Structure formats: C-alpha cells, structure tokens
mmCIF file of C-alpha atoms and ligand atoms in Angstrom:
data_model
loop_
_atom_site.group_PDB
_atom_site.id
_atom_site.type_symbol
_atom_site.label_atom_id
_atom_site.label_comp_id
_atom_site.label_asym_id
_atom_site.label_seq_id
_atom_site.Cartn_x
_atom_site.Cartn_y
_atom_site.Cartn_z
ATOM 1 C CA MET M 145 -2.350 -39.484 -38.589
ATOM 2 C CA ARG M 146 -2.869 -41.238 -35.272
ATOM 3 C CA ASN M 147 -4.642 -39.196 -32.540
ATOM 4 C CA VAL M 148 -3.682 -40.231 -29.045
ATOM 5 C CA ASP M 149 -5.345 -37.758 -26.686
ATOM 6 C CA LEU M 150 -3.758 -38.172 -23.255
ATOM 7 C CA ARG M 151 -4.556 -34.628 -21.970
ATOM 8 C CA SER M 152 -7.297 -35.829 -19.624
ATOM 9 C CA ASP M 153 -9.979 -38.525 -19.078
ATOM 10 C CA THR M 154 -12.494 -35.651 -19.591
ATOM 11 C CA VAL M 155 -11.974 -36.046 -23.362
ATOM 12 C CA THR M 156 -13.827 -39.361 -23.338
ATOM 13 C CA LEU M 157 -16.825 -39.369 -25.694
ATOM 14 C CA PRO M 158 -20.222 -40.867 -24.843
ATOM 15 C CA THR M 159 -20.552 -44.530 -25.761
ATOM 16 C CA PRO M 160 -23.190 -45.722 -28.227
ATOM 17 C CA ALA M 161 -25.128 -47.163 -25.253
ATOM 18 C CA MET M 162 -25.156 -43.678 -23.675
ATOM 19 C CA ARG M 163 -26.408 -42.075 -26.900
ATOM 20 C CA GLN M 164 -29.157 -44.619 -27.080
ATOM 21 C CA ALA M 165 -30.117 -44.133 -23.407
ATOM 22 C CA MET M 166 -30.164 -40.367 -23.880
ATOM 23 C CA TYR M 167 -32.426 -40.721 -26.909
ATOM 24 C CA GLN M 168 -34.850 -42.888 -25.121
ATOM 25 C CA ALA M 169 -34.752 -41.164 -21.677
ATOM 26 C CA GLU M 170 -38.046 -40.575 -19.908
ATOM 27 C CA VAL M 171 -37.871 -36.975 -18.771
ATOM 28 C CA GLY M 172 -39.745 -34.254 -16.774
ATOM 29 C CA ASP M 173 -39.018 -30.964 -15.036
ATOM 30 C CA ASP M 174 -36.389 -31.760 -12.475
ATOM 31 C CA VAL M 175 -36.750 -28.390 -10.656
ATOM 32 C CA TYR M 176 -40.326 -29.603 -9.922
ATOM 33 C CA GLY M 177 -38.899 -32.947 -8.888
ATOM 34 C CA GLU M 178 -40.519 -34.629 -11.927
ATOM 35 C CA ASP M 179 -37.741 -36.121 -13.902
ATOM 36 C CA PRO M 180 -37.784 -39.912 -13.227
ATOM 37 C CA THR M 181 -34.419 -40.510 -14.881
ATOM 38 C CA VAL M 182 -32.661 -37.913 -12.760
ATOM 39 C CA GLN M 183 -34.224 -39.497 -9.687
ATOM 40 C CA LYS M 184 -33.086 -42.915 -10.767
ATOM 41 C CA LEU M 185 -29.523 -41.699 -11.233
ATOM 42 C CA GLU M 186 -29.448 -39.854 -7.915
ATOM 43 C CA ASN M 187 -30.800 -42.911 -6.074
ATOM 44 C CA LEU M 188 -28.312 -45.226 -7.870
ATOM 45 C CA GLY M 189 -25.386 -42.991 -6.972
ATOM 46 C CA ALA M 190 -26.492 -42.765 -3.322
ATOM 47 C CA GLN M 191 -26.990 -46.498 -3.117
ATOM 48 C CA LEU M 192 -23.537 -47.304 -4.575
ATOM 49 C CA MET M 193 -21.938 -44.883 -2.059
ATOM 50 C CA GLY M 194 -24.050 -46.138 0.863
ATOM 51 C CA LYS M 195 -25.520 -42.701 1.487
ATOM 52 C CA GLU M 196 -29.169 -41.545 1.985
ATOM 53 C CA ALA M 197 -29.528 -39.297 -0.998
ATOM 54 C CA GLY M 198 -27.860 -37.908 -4.160
ATOM 55 C CA LEU M 199 -27.884 -34.767 -6.258
ATOM 56 C CA LEU M 200 -26.982 -34.380 -9.902
ATOM 57 C CA VAL M 201 -24.934 -31.291 -10.615
ATOM 58 C CA VAL M 202 -23.481 -29.778 -13.736
ATOM 59 C CA SER M 203 -19.804 -30.374 -12.889
ATOM 60 C CA GLY M 204 -17.430 -31.588 -10.262
ATOM 61 C CA THR M 205 -16.659 -27.985 -9.386
ATOM 62 C CA MET M 206 -20.306 -27.230 -8.752
ATOM 63 C CA GLY M 207 -20.524 -30.413 -6.648
ATOM 64 C CA ASN M 208 -17.646 -29.329 -4.449
ATOM 65 C CA GLN M 209 -18.973 -25.809 -4.160
ATOM 66 C CA VAL M 210 -22.518 -26.759 -3.151
ATOM 67 C CA SER M 211 -21.019 -29.195 -0.665
ATOM 68 C CA ILE M 212 -18.796 -26.560 0.903
ATOM 69 C CA LEU M 213 -21.797 -24.159 1.069
ATOM 70 C CA ALA M 214 -23.966 -26.795 2.705
ATOM 71 C CA HIS M 215 -21.315 -27.748 5.278
ATOM 72 C CA THR M 216 -20.025 -24.322 6.367
ATOM 73 C CA ASP M 217 -20.890 -20.756 7.451
ATOM 74 C CA ARG M 218 -19.195 -17.561 6.336
ATOM 75 C CA GLY M 219 -15.843 -17.084 8.159
ATOM 76 C CA ASP M 220 -15.225 -20.759 8.720
ATOM 77 C CA GLU M 221 -12.062 -22.510 7.736
ATOM 78 C CA LEU M 222 -11.752 -25.751 5.780
ATOM 79 C CA ILE M 223 -8.736 -27.966 5.819
ATOM 80 C CA CYS M 224 -7.553 -29.142 2.420
ATOM 81 C CA GLU M 225 -4.402 -30.406 0.694
ATOM 82 C CA ALA M 226 -2.183 -27.588 -0.754
ATOM 83 C CA GLU M 227 -2.476 -28.861 -4.289
ATOM 84 C CA SER M 228 -6.079 -30.017 -4.114
ATOM 85 C CA HIS M 229 -8.556 -29.235 -6.899
ATOM 86 C CA ILE M 230 -10.782 -27.397 -4.364
ATOM 87 C CA PHE M 231 -7.939 -25.048 -3.549
ATOM 88 C CA TYR M 232 -6.040 -24.920 -6.803
ATOM 89 C CA TYR M 233 -8.573 -25.111 -9.622
ATOM 90 C CA GLU M 234 -11.889 -23.791 -8.447
ATOM 91 C CA VAL M 235 -11.349 -20.108 -9.123
ATOM 92 C CA ALA M 236 -11.286 -19.297 -5.360
ATOM 93 C CA GLY M 237 -14.933 -20.369 -5.261
ATOM 94 C CA MET M 238 -14.840 -21.317 -1.594
ATOM 95 C CA ALA M 239 -13.752 -17.793 -0.741
ATOM 96 C CA VAL M 240 -16.089 -16.001 -3.082
ATOM 97 C CA ILE M 241 -19.226 -18.227 -2.848
ATOM 98 C CA ALA M 242 -19.144 -19.756 0.600
ATOM 99 C CA GLY M 243 -16.965 -17.129 2.235
ATOM 100 C CA VAL M 244 -14.654 -19.656 3.832
ATOM 101 C CA GLN M 245 -10.922 -19.731 3.853
ATOM 102 C CA ALA M 246 -8.566 -22.624 3.128
ATOM 103 C CA ARG M 247 -6.092 -24.031 5.563
ATOM 104 C CA GLN M 248 -3.727 -25.671 3.148
ATOM 105 C CA VAL M 249 -1.762 -28.591 4.350
ATOM 106 C CA THR M 250 0.959 -30.248 2.230
ATOM 107 C CA GLY M 251 0.391 -33.936 2.064
ATOM 108 C CA ARG M 252 2.685 -36.798 1.188
ATOM 109 C CA ARG M 253 2.085 -37.395 -2.493
ATOM 110 C CA GLY M 254 -1.153 -35.465 -2.000
ATOM 111 C CA ILE M 255 -2.322 -37.622 0.852
ATOM 112 C CA LEU M 256 -3.060 -36.138 4.288
ATOM 113 C CA SER M 257 -2.567 -38.093 7.466
ATOM 114 C CA ALA M 258 -4.686 -37.872 10.556
ATOM 115 C CA GLU M 259 -1.731 -36.273 12.411
ATOM 116 C CA MET M 260 -1.346 -33.570 9.743
ATOM 117 C CA ILE M 261 -5.023 -32.798 10.010
ATOM 118 C CA GLN M 262 -5.014 -32.831 13.814
ATOM 119 C CA GLN M 263 -2.263 -30.191 13.792
ATOM 120 C CA ALA M 264 -4.195 -27.943 11.467
ATOM 121 C CA ILE M 265 -7.379 -27.945 13.545
ATOM 122 C CA ARG M 266 -7.907 -24.615 15.304
ATOM 123 C CA PRO M 267 -8.321 -24.389 19.025
ATOM 124 C CA GLN M 268 -11.385 -22.451 20.303
ATOM 125 C CA ASP M 269 -10.061 -18.932 20.397
ATOM 126 C CA ILE M 270 -11.782 -15.658 19.763
ATOM 127 C CA HIS M 271 -9.055 -14.640 17.286
ATOM 128 C CA GLN M 272 -9.261 -17.749 15.129
ATOM 129 C CA PRO M 273 -11.730 -19.026 12.595
ATOM 130 C CA SER M 274 -13.545 -22.337 13.260
ATOM 131 C CA SER M 275 -12.255 -25.465 11.559
ATOM 132 C CA ARG M 276 -15.482 -26.751 10.098
ATOM 133 C CA LEU M 277 -14.712 -29.100 7.216
ATOM 134 C CA ILE M 278 -11.958 -31.435 5.997
ATOM 135 C CA CYS M 279 -11.708 -31.935 2.233
ATOM 136 C CA LEU M 280 -9.920 -35.015 0.922
ATOM 137 C CA GLU M 281 -9.097 -35.537 -2.719
ATOM 138 C CA ASN M 282 -9.266 -39.206 -3.860
ATOM 139 C CA SER M 283 -7.613 -39.947 -6.193
ATOM 140 C CA HIS M 284 -5.395 -36.849 -6.026
ATOM 141 C CA ASN M 285 -5.056 -35.237 -9.422
ATOM 142 C CA ARG M 286 -1.945 -33.057 -9.055
ATOM 143 C CA ALA M 287 -0.101 -35.634 -7.023
ATOM 144 C CA GLY M 288 -0.554 -38.057 -9.986
ATOM 145 C CA GLY M 289 -3.661 -40.150 -9.086
ATOM 146 C CA THR M 290 -2.646 -41.279 -5.632
ATOM 147 C CA CYS M 291 -5.237 -42.825 -3.299
ATOM 148 C CA TYR M 292 -6.093 -42.927 0.413
ATOM 149 C CA THR M 293 -5.829 -46.347 1.993
ATOM 150 C CA GLN M 294 -8.831 -47.425 4.129
ATOM 151 C CA SER M 295 -6.789 -47.239 7.340
ATOM 152 C CA GLN M 296 -5.702 -43.673 6.533
ATOM 153 C CA LEU M 297 -9.339 -42.742 6.006
ATOM 154 C CA ARG M 298 -10.496 -44.393 9.204
ATOM 155 C CA ASP M 299 -7.836 -42.518 11.186
ATOM 156 C CA ILE M 300 -8.987 -39.272 9.651
ATOM 157 C CA GLN M 301 -12.603 -40.151 10.356
ATOM 158 C CA MET M 302 -11.705 -40.545 13.988
ATOM 159 C CA VAL M 303 -9.903 -37.218 14.265
ATOM 160 C CA ALA M 304 -12.823 -35.523 12.580
ATOM 161 C CA ALA M 305 -15.294 -37.175 14.883
ATOM 162 C CA GLN M 306 -13.320 -36.212 17.973
ATOM 163 C CA ASN M 307 -13.352 -32.639 16.870
ATOM 164 C CA GLY M 308 -16.878 -32.439 15.559
ATOM 165 C CA ILE M 309 -15.649 -31.691 12.025
ATOM 166 C CA ARG M 310 -17.318 -33.016 8.837
ATOM 167 C CA VAL M 311 -15.363 -34.719 6.007
ATOM 168 C CA HIS M 312 -16.090 -34.128 2.353
ATOM 169 C CA MET M 313 -14.356 -36.197 -0.286
ATOM 170 C CA ASP M 314 -13.598 -34.680 -3.679
ATOM 171 C CA GLY M 315 -13.932 -38.056 -5.305
ATOM 172 C CA ALA M 316 -13.899 -36.848 -8.904
ATOM 173 C CA ARG M 317 -11.996 -40.099 -9.585
ATOM 174 C CA ILE M 318 -13.268 -42.232 -6.618
ATOM 175 C CA PHE M 319 -14.020 -45.099 -8.961
ATOM 176 C CA ASN M 320 -10.388 -45.128 -9.985
ATOM 177 C CA ALA M 321 -9.364 -45.197 -6.307
ATOM 178 C CA ALA M 322 -11.773 -48.079 -5.678
ATOM 179 C CA ALA M 323 -10.594 -50.049 -8.703
ATOM 180 C CA ALA M 324 -6.946 -49.569 -7.724
ATOM 181 C CA GLN M 325 -7.653 -51.035 -4.304
ATOM 182 C CA LYS M 326 -10.072 -53.626 -5.537
ATOM 183 C CA ILE M 327 -12.777 -52.475 -3.093
ATOM 184 C CA PRO M 328 -16.287 -51.239 -3.678
ATOM 185 C CA VAL M 329 -16.700 -47.456 -3.725
ATOM 186 C CA GLY M 330 -19.093 -47.709 -0.821
ATOM 187 C CA GLU M 331 -16.215 -48.874 1.413
ATOM 188 C CA ILE M 332 -14.345 -45.627 0.685
ATOM 189 C CA ALA M 333 -17.493 -43.422 0.946
ATOM 190 C CA ARG M 334 -18.362 -44.982 4.336
ATOM 191 C CA CYS M 335 -15.357 -43.180 5.908
ATOM 192 C CA VAL M 336 -16.557 -39.689 4.953
ATOM 193 C CA ASP M 337 -19.772 -37.672 5.339
ATOM 194 C CA THR M 338 -20.204 -36.551 1.787
ATOM 195 C CA VAL M 339 -18.726 -37.331 -1.655
ATOM 196 C CA GLN M 340 -18.600 -35.513 -5.024
ATOM 197 C CA PHE M 341 -17.812 -37.754 -7.940
ATOM 198 C CA CYS M 342 -17.576 -37.141 -11.681
ATOM 199 C CA LEU M 343 -19.552 -39.003 -14.321
ATOM 200 C CA SER M 344 -17.693 -37.173 -17.056
ATOM 201 C CA LYS M 345 -14.185 -38.352 -16.510
ATOM 202 C CA GLY M 346 -13.105 -42.054 -16.581
ATOM 203 C CA LEU M 347 -16.711 -43.143 -16.588
ATOM 204 C CA GLY M 348 -17.242 -41.426 -19.924
ATOM 205 C CA ALA M 349 -20.564 -39.578 -19.563
ATOM 206 C CA PRO M 350 -20.821 -36.335 -21.499
ATOM 207 C CA MET M 351 -21.250 -34.223 -18.386
ATOM 208 C CA GLY M 352 -22.354 -34.205 -14.773
ATOM 209 C CA SER M 353 -21.303 -35.050 -11.318
ATOM 210 C CA LEU M 354 -23.205 -36.481 -8.320
ATOM 211 C CA VAL M 355 -23.012 -35.261 -4.708
ATOM 212 C CA VAL M 356 -24.095 -37.808 -2.035
ATOM 213 C CA GLY M 357 -24.652 -37.600 1.655
ATOM 214 C CA SER M 358 -27.381 -37.531 4.265
ATOM 215 C CA ARG M 359 -30.957 -36.565 3.274
ATOM 216 C CA GLU M 360 -30.606 -33.306 5.311
ATOM 217 C CA PHE M 361 -27.344 -32.390 3.620
ATOM 218 C CA ILE M 362 -28.685 -33.076 0.131
ATOM 219 C CA ASP M 363 -31.807 -30.963 0.732
ATOM 220 C CA LYS M 364 -29.471 -28.133 1.651
ATOM 221 C CA ALA M 365 -27.135 -28.708 -1.316
ATOM 222 C CA ARG M 366 -30.193 -28.810 -3.614
ATOM 223 C CA ARG M 367 -31.126 -25.257 -2.528
ATOM 224 C CA TYR M 368 -27.607 -24.067 -3.135
ATOM 225 C CA ARG M 369 -27.514 -25.772 -6.556
ATOM 226 C CA LYS M 370 -30.611 -23.689 -7.393
ATOM 227 C CA MET M 371 -28.951 -20.488 -6.082
ATOM 228 C CA LEU M 372 -25.865 -21.132 -8.288
ATOM 229 C CA GLY M 373 -28.130 -21.561 -11.354
ATOM 230 C CA GLY M 374 -27.707 -25.321 -11.463
ATOM 231 C CA GLY M 375 -31.367 -26.223 -11.261
ATOM 232 C CA MET M 376 -31.919 -28.099 -14.573
ATOM 233 C CA ARG M 377 -35.151 -28.965 -16.304
ATOM 234 C CA GLN M 378 -35.325 -32.101 -18.536
ATOM 235 C CA ALA M 379 -31.967 -33.221 -17.162
ATOM 236 C CA GLY M 380 -32.885 -36.862 -17.622
ATOM 237 C CA ILE M 381 -31.204 -36.535 -20.969
ATOM 238 C CA ILE M 382 -27.897 -36.222 -19.178
ATOM 239 C CA ALA M 383 -28.841 -38.493 -16.301
ATOM 240 C CA ALA M 384 -29.563 -41.303 -18.727
ATOM 241 C CA ALA M 385 -25.947 -41.281 -19.846
ATOM 242 C CA GLY M 386 -24.900 -41.124 -16.192
ATOM 243 C CA ILE M 387 -26.758 -44.290 -15.413
ATOM 244 C CA VAL M 388 -24.996 -46.102 -18.218
ATOM 245 C CA ALA M 389 -21.689 -44.706 -16.884
ATOM 246 C CA LEU M 390 -22.302 -45.938 -13.394
ATOM 247 C CA THR M 391 -23.576 -49.326 -14.353
ATOM 248 C CA THR M 392 -21.212 -50.294 -17.152
ATOM 249 C CA MET M 393 -18.053 -48.200 -17.076
ATOM 250 C CA ALA M 394 -16.481 -48.656 -13.680
ATOM 251 C CA ASP M 395 -15.233 -52.225 -14.080
ATOM 252 C CA ARG M 396 -13.086 -51.451 -16.997
ATOM 253 C CA LEU M 397 -10.974 -48.733 -15.227
ATOM 254 C CA THR M 398 -8.341 -51.338 -14.249
ATOM 255 C CA GLU M 399 -7.479 -51.496 -17.942
ATOM 256 C CA ASP M 400 -6.636 -47.728 -17.879
ATOM 257 C CA HIS M 401 -4.522 -48.373 -14.763
ATOM 258 C CA GLY M 402 -2.658 -51.100 -16.537
ATOM 259 C CA HIS M 403 -1.968 -48.767 -19.487
ATOM 260 C CA ALA M 404 -0.723 -46.018 -17.145
ATOM 261 C CA ARG M 405 1.609 -48.540 -15.564
ATOM 262 C CA ILE M 406 3.093 -49.577 -18.925
ATOM 263 C CA LEU M 407 3.583 -45.937 -19.850
ATOM 264 C CA ALA M 408 5.213 -45.070 -16.529
ATOM 265 C CA GLU M 409 7.641 -47.953 -16.537
ATOM 266 C CA ALA M 410 8.625 -47.214 -20.146
ATOM 267 C CA LEU M 411 9.252 -43.572 -19.219
ATOM 268 C CA ALA M 412 11.502 -44.670 -16.269
ATOM 269 C CA ASN M 413 13.353 -47.094 -18.526
ATOM 270 C CA GLN M 414 13.904 -44.359 -21.120
ATOM 271 C CA GLY M 415 15.527 -42.084 -18.535
ATOM 272 C CA TYR M 416 12.648 -39.726 -17.872
ATOM 273 C CA SER M 417 12.384 -38.583 -14.299
ATOM 274 C CA ILE M 418 9.255 -40.106 -12.801
ATOM 275 C CA ASP M 419 8.072 -41.123 -9.378
ATOM 276 C CA LEU M 420 6.781 -44.642 -10.125
ATOM 277 C CA ALA M 421 5.275 -45.084 -6.676
ATOM 278 C CA ALA M 422 2.841 -42.226 -7.355
ATOM 279 C CA VAL M 423 1.396 -44.006 -10.447
ATOM 280 C CA GLU M 424 -1.400 -45.893 -8.692
ATOM 281 C CA THR M 425 -4.295 -45.178 -11.113
ATOM 282 C CA ASN M 426 -4.718 -43.612 -14.571
ATOM 283 C CA ILE M 427 -2.540 -40.524 -14.260
ATOM 284 C CA VAL M 428 1.123 -40.411 -15.241
ATOM 285 C CA ILE M 429 3.161 -37.306 -14.310
ATOM 286 C CA PHE M 430 6.882 -37.032 -15.299
ATOM 287 C CA GLU M 431 9.525 -34.449 -15.430
ATOM 288 C CA ARG M 432 11.159 -32.985 -18.489
ATOM 289 C CA GLN M 433 14.058 -30.565 -18.267
ATOM 290 C CA GLY M 434 14.433 -27.793 -20.795
ATOM 291 C CA ASP M 435 11.638 -26.349 -22.951
ATOM 292 C CA VAL M 436 8.418 -28.218 -22.009
ATOM 293 C CA PRO M 437 6.097 -26.380 -24.469
ATOM 294 C CA ALA M 438 8.503 -27.398 -27.288
ATOM 295 C CA PHE M 439 8.421 -31.077 -26.046
ATOM 296 C CA ILE M 440 4.594 -30.984 -25.936
ATOM 297 C CA ALA M 441 4.588 -29.565 -29.488
ATOM 298 C CA GLN M 442 6.917 -32.354 -30.693
ATOM 299 C CA LEU M 443 4.548 -34.920 -29.185
ATOM 300 C CA ARG M 444 1.708 -33.270 -31.002
ATOM 301 C CA GLN M 445 3.476 -33.461 -34.332
ATOM 302 C CA HIS M 446 3.347 -37.226 -33.789
ATOM 303 C CA GLY M 447 -0.406 -37.039 -32.993
ATOM 304 C CA ILE M 448 0.018 -37.348 -29.215
ATOM 305 C CA GLN M 449 -1.542 -34.786 -26.852
ATOM 306 C CA ALA M 450 -0.397 -34.220 -23.307
ATOM 307 C CA ASN M 451 -0.741 -31.456 -20.797
ATOM 308 C CA GLN M 452 2.053 -29.305 -19.309
ATOM 309 C CA PHE M 453 1.576 -29.631 -15.559
ATOM 310 C CA GLY M 454 4.088 -27.283 -13.978
ATOM 311 C CA GLU M 455 7.211 -25.695 -15.299
ATOM 312 C CA HIS M 456 8.975 -28.991 -15.864
ATOM 313 C CA ARG M 457 6.118 -31.469 -15.553
ATOM 314 C CA VAL M 458 4.032 -33.235 -18.088
ATOM 315 C CA ARG M 459 0.806 -35.146 -17.392
ATOM 316 C CA MET M 460 -0.690 -38.059 -19.402
ATOM 317 C CA VAL M 461 -4.070 -39.579 -18.441
ATOM 318 C CA THR M 462 -5.273 -42.881 -19.781
ATOM 319 C CA HIS M 463 -8.963 -43.535 -20.388
ATOM 320 C CA TYR M 464 -11.286 -45.746 -22.430
ATOM 321 C CA GLY M 465 -10.464 -43.867 -25.637
ATOM 322 C CA ILE M 466 -6.927 -45.126 -25.408
ATOM 323 C CA ALA M 467 -6.157 -48.622 -26.569
ATOM 324 C CA ARG M 468 -3.098 -50.722 -25.904
ATOM 325 C CA GLU M 469 -1.718 -49.975 -29.394
ATOM 326 C CA ASP M 470 -1.935 -46.202 -28.575
ATOM 327 C CA ILE M 471 0.156 -46.793 -25.520
ATOM 328 C CA ASP M 472 2.755 -48.812 -27.455
ATOM 329 C CA TYR M 473 2.878 -46.094 -30.109
ATOM 330 C CA THR M 474 3.265 -43.398 -27.437
ATOM 331 C CA VAL M 475 6.102 -45.308 -25.795
ATOM 332 C CA SER M 476 7.881 -45.551 -29.134
ATOM 333 C CA ILE M 477 7.639 -41.763 -29.710
ATOM 334 C CA LEU M 478 8.695 -41.007 -26.183
ATOM 335 C CA ALA M 479 11.844 -43.183 -26.746
ATOM 336 C CA LYS M 480 12.609 -41.088 -29.832
ATOM 337 C CA LEU M 481 12.307 -37.853 -27.879
ATOM 338 C CA ALA M 482 14.163 -39.107 -24.752
ATOM 339 C CA LYS M 483 17.365 -37.235 -23.880
ATOM 340 C CA ARG M 484 20.124 -39.772 -23.403
HETATM 341 C C1 PLP T 674 -11.925 -32.636 -12.616
HETATM 342 C C2 PLP T 674 -11.913 -32.510 -11.147
HETATM 343 C C3 PLP T 674 -12.890 -31.717 -10.509
HETATM 344 C C4 PLP T 674 -13.878 -30.798 -11.206
HETATM 345 O O1 PLP T 674 -14.657 -31.437 -12.114
HETATM 346 P P1 PLP T 674 -15.244 -30.464 -13.343
HETATM 347 O O2 PLP T 674 -16.390 -31.316 -13.824
HETATM 348 O O3 PLP T 674 -14.144 -30.298 -14.270
HETATM 349 O O4 PLP T 674 -15.720 -29.197 -12.709
HETATM 350 C C5 PLP T 674 -12.803 -31.695 -9.106
HETATM 351 N N1 PLP T 674 -11.884 -32.420 -8.455
HETATM 352 C C6 PLP T 674 -10.907 -33.084 -9.053
HETATM 353 C C7 PLP T 674 -9.950 -33.858 -8.222
HETATM 354 C C8 PLP T 674 -10.951 -33.185 -10.433
HETATM 355 O O5 PLP T 674 -9.996 -33.921 -11.056
#
C-alpha cells in the first residue's frame, strides 16, 4: 500500500548525500572546541544568516530555550504569540528553566504587528515585570505556516529598538519563509537579533538546529547548552548532514509549497473548510466537523497519515518525501471522504 506521511516535515529521512557526508565526516571533541565539521556548520549557518556566530544544538526546542536563557534574567517577561511553539509546545520550559513568564499576544494568522507588541510592553513600574524579549515565529506553525513580511519585521525591529528590547526569531522553518517570499534568509535574519532554525524539518537532516547571533550572545548560549546537557562530543557526524542540508536542500522548498497549494485548493473545491490565505508555505490546516479521530483513521486505511490539530482541525505538511503523485493520490482520497 502507498504510504503518504503528511504528519510533519520532521519525518523526512536523511538523503544519500547526507549519509555519505556523515560517514566521511572529520570529527573531534566539540566540547573542547575540536570538531572541525561542527565549526564549519556553525560558521556556515552564521554566514547565511548574516550573524557573527552560530551554535549547533540538539533540537529546535533546545535552541529556543538557550536563546531565552541568554537573553533574559529570572522574573523577566517575554512577549510571544499566543499559539507560538515557544509558549504552546515547549513544556513550559521558559518558566521552569529561565524563570521568565510569557506575555501572550494573539496575532492575525499568528503574525504580530508592531502595534500589538507596543501595547504589550510594560511600563517601568515596581509592580510589573520587565519586558525583555520579543519572540517571533516565522513561519508560524499553528497558524498554518504563515510568514512575516519584511515591512512587518522592520516595524517590529523599530519598536524593539525604541524600548531597548531584543528580538529572537523561532525560525524553525525560516527557510520556508524565505522561499515563499523569494528572498535570502539573511534578509529576514537581519531584522532580528537572534534566530533558531531547524535542520531536521524541511531541510531533511536527521537532527539538530542552529542558533545564530552576536559572538557575545553565542558564547553565553554555549554555556547554557552545556548546562542543559547539550554539549556534544564527536557531533561532526550530525553536523556533516547539516551542512548538506544547508547547502543543497533549501532551494527545493518551493516544490513543497506548490504541493501544499494544490492540496489546499483541492480541499476548498471539495467543500472542506479551509483558510486558503493562510497557506503560504508547506503547511495545510483545514477543518473537519464530526469525529476527527475517525476521519484520520479513515485516511490511514488509505495509507495517508495526517495529524489532528485541534478538536476540529487537521494538519498536513508537505516535504521532500512527498511527490506530486502522492499529492494527487491524497486529493483523490480526500474527495472520497468529503461530506457533500
Ligand atoms: C518544530 C518546531 C520547534 C522545535 O523543534 P524540535 O526540534 O522539534 O524541538 C520550534 N519551533 C517551531 C515553530 C517548530 O515548528
């Protein structure tokens, strides 16, 4: 039977070129700063993002958490979108690990405006926590892969500068955001102080994320990575795949976006409830009334895997393991299951 796994772009398997690079990787003890392949990856990531330095971490979650630790002090407040990964899916790490609290702001399709952020910034008042960090998610997962425009980012950058607040981007899928807008990732990264981005999602590496920012910030983040147990030894094995991911996998993301578009428009035509304007990248979220677990199980019987994403919401994510024929097949099955 056909296997069309649309649960997430994290299910992507390493490419043959990645396996080859991992096999041949030159390695050393990275905690001693002696792994040349890790250093190459960190420098490459920093260079692509136009930042001074980079840091390889185990996961996107660890990348966000070391960033929050390095940017804040206990008792500070960070401003984030109400459905952001940092708030929604990181096991309350910001509260437990960094000791900061979240000021959640509901964005428009997950996107915060400079005005929304301005209103959430605390005045100097002995009763109130200090607003210390703004976290932006780009593309926004729970909102369906929506992206910040450059002008939105520049406005936020201005508000942040006026208030002396740093901006961190959870750019788990920043390469998707860049591809959708046909701009280099560095243009996006230029508008923020620090970025976390995943190698293990659309770019297809087996694991790992990079954090980039100033040299001073990365030195701090590196200490926190060690504290959290993320100091790795011959990590060049992983970094080698990351280098292949960064150098060869970003340009093809537009193909995934095209597939998501076909899927989304077919869903709309078949009568499913979907916000087509939110489908900017590789994520497709639609509504399904009635028993969603039963619907997901029906899809699975046809070899299609999708994630429930809320009581009446289903998420499908396209990636390099999904070919055009898989999309056509999925569309045909969805047509069968559509309620007329
Ligand atoms: C996946 C994801 C993360 C976390 O990455 P992990 O490697 O799964 O820890 C962070 N932010 C966003 C927006 C994500 O989609």
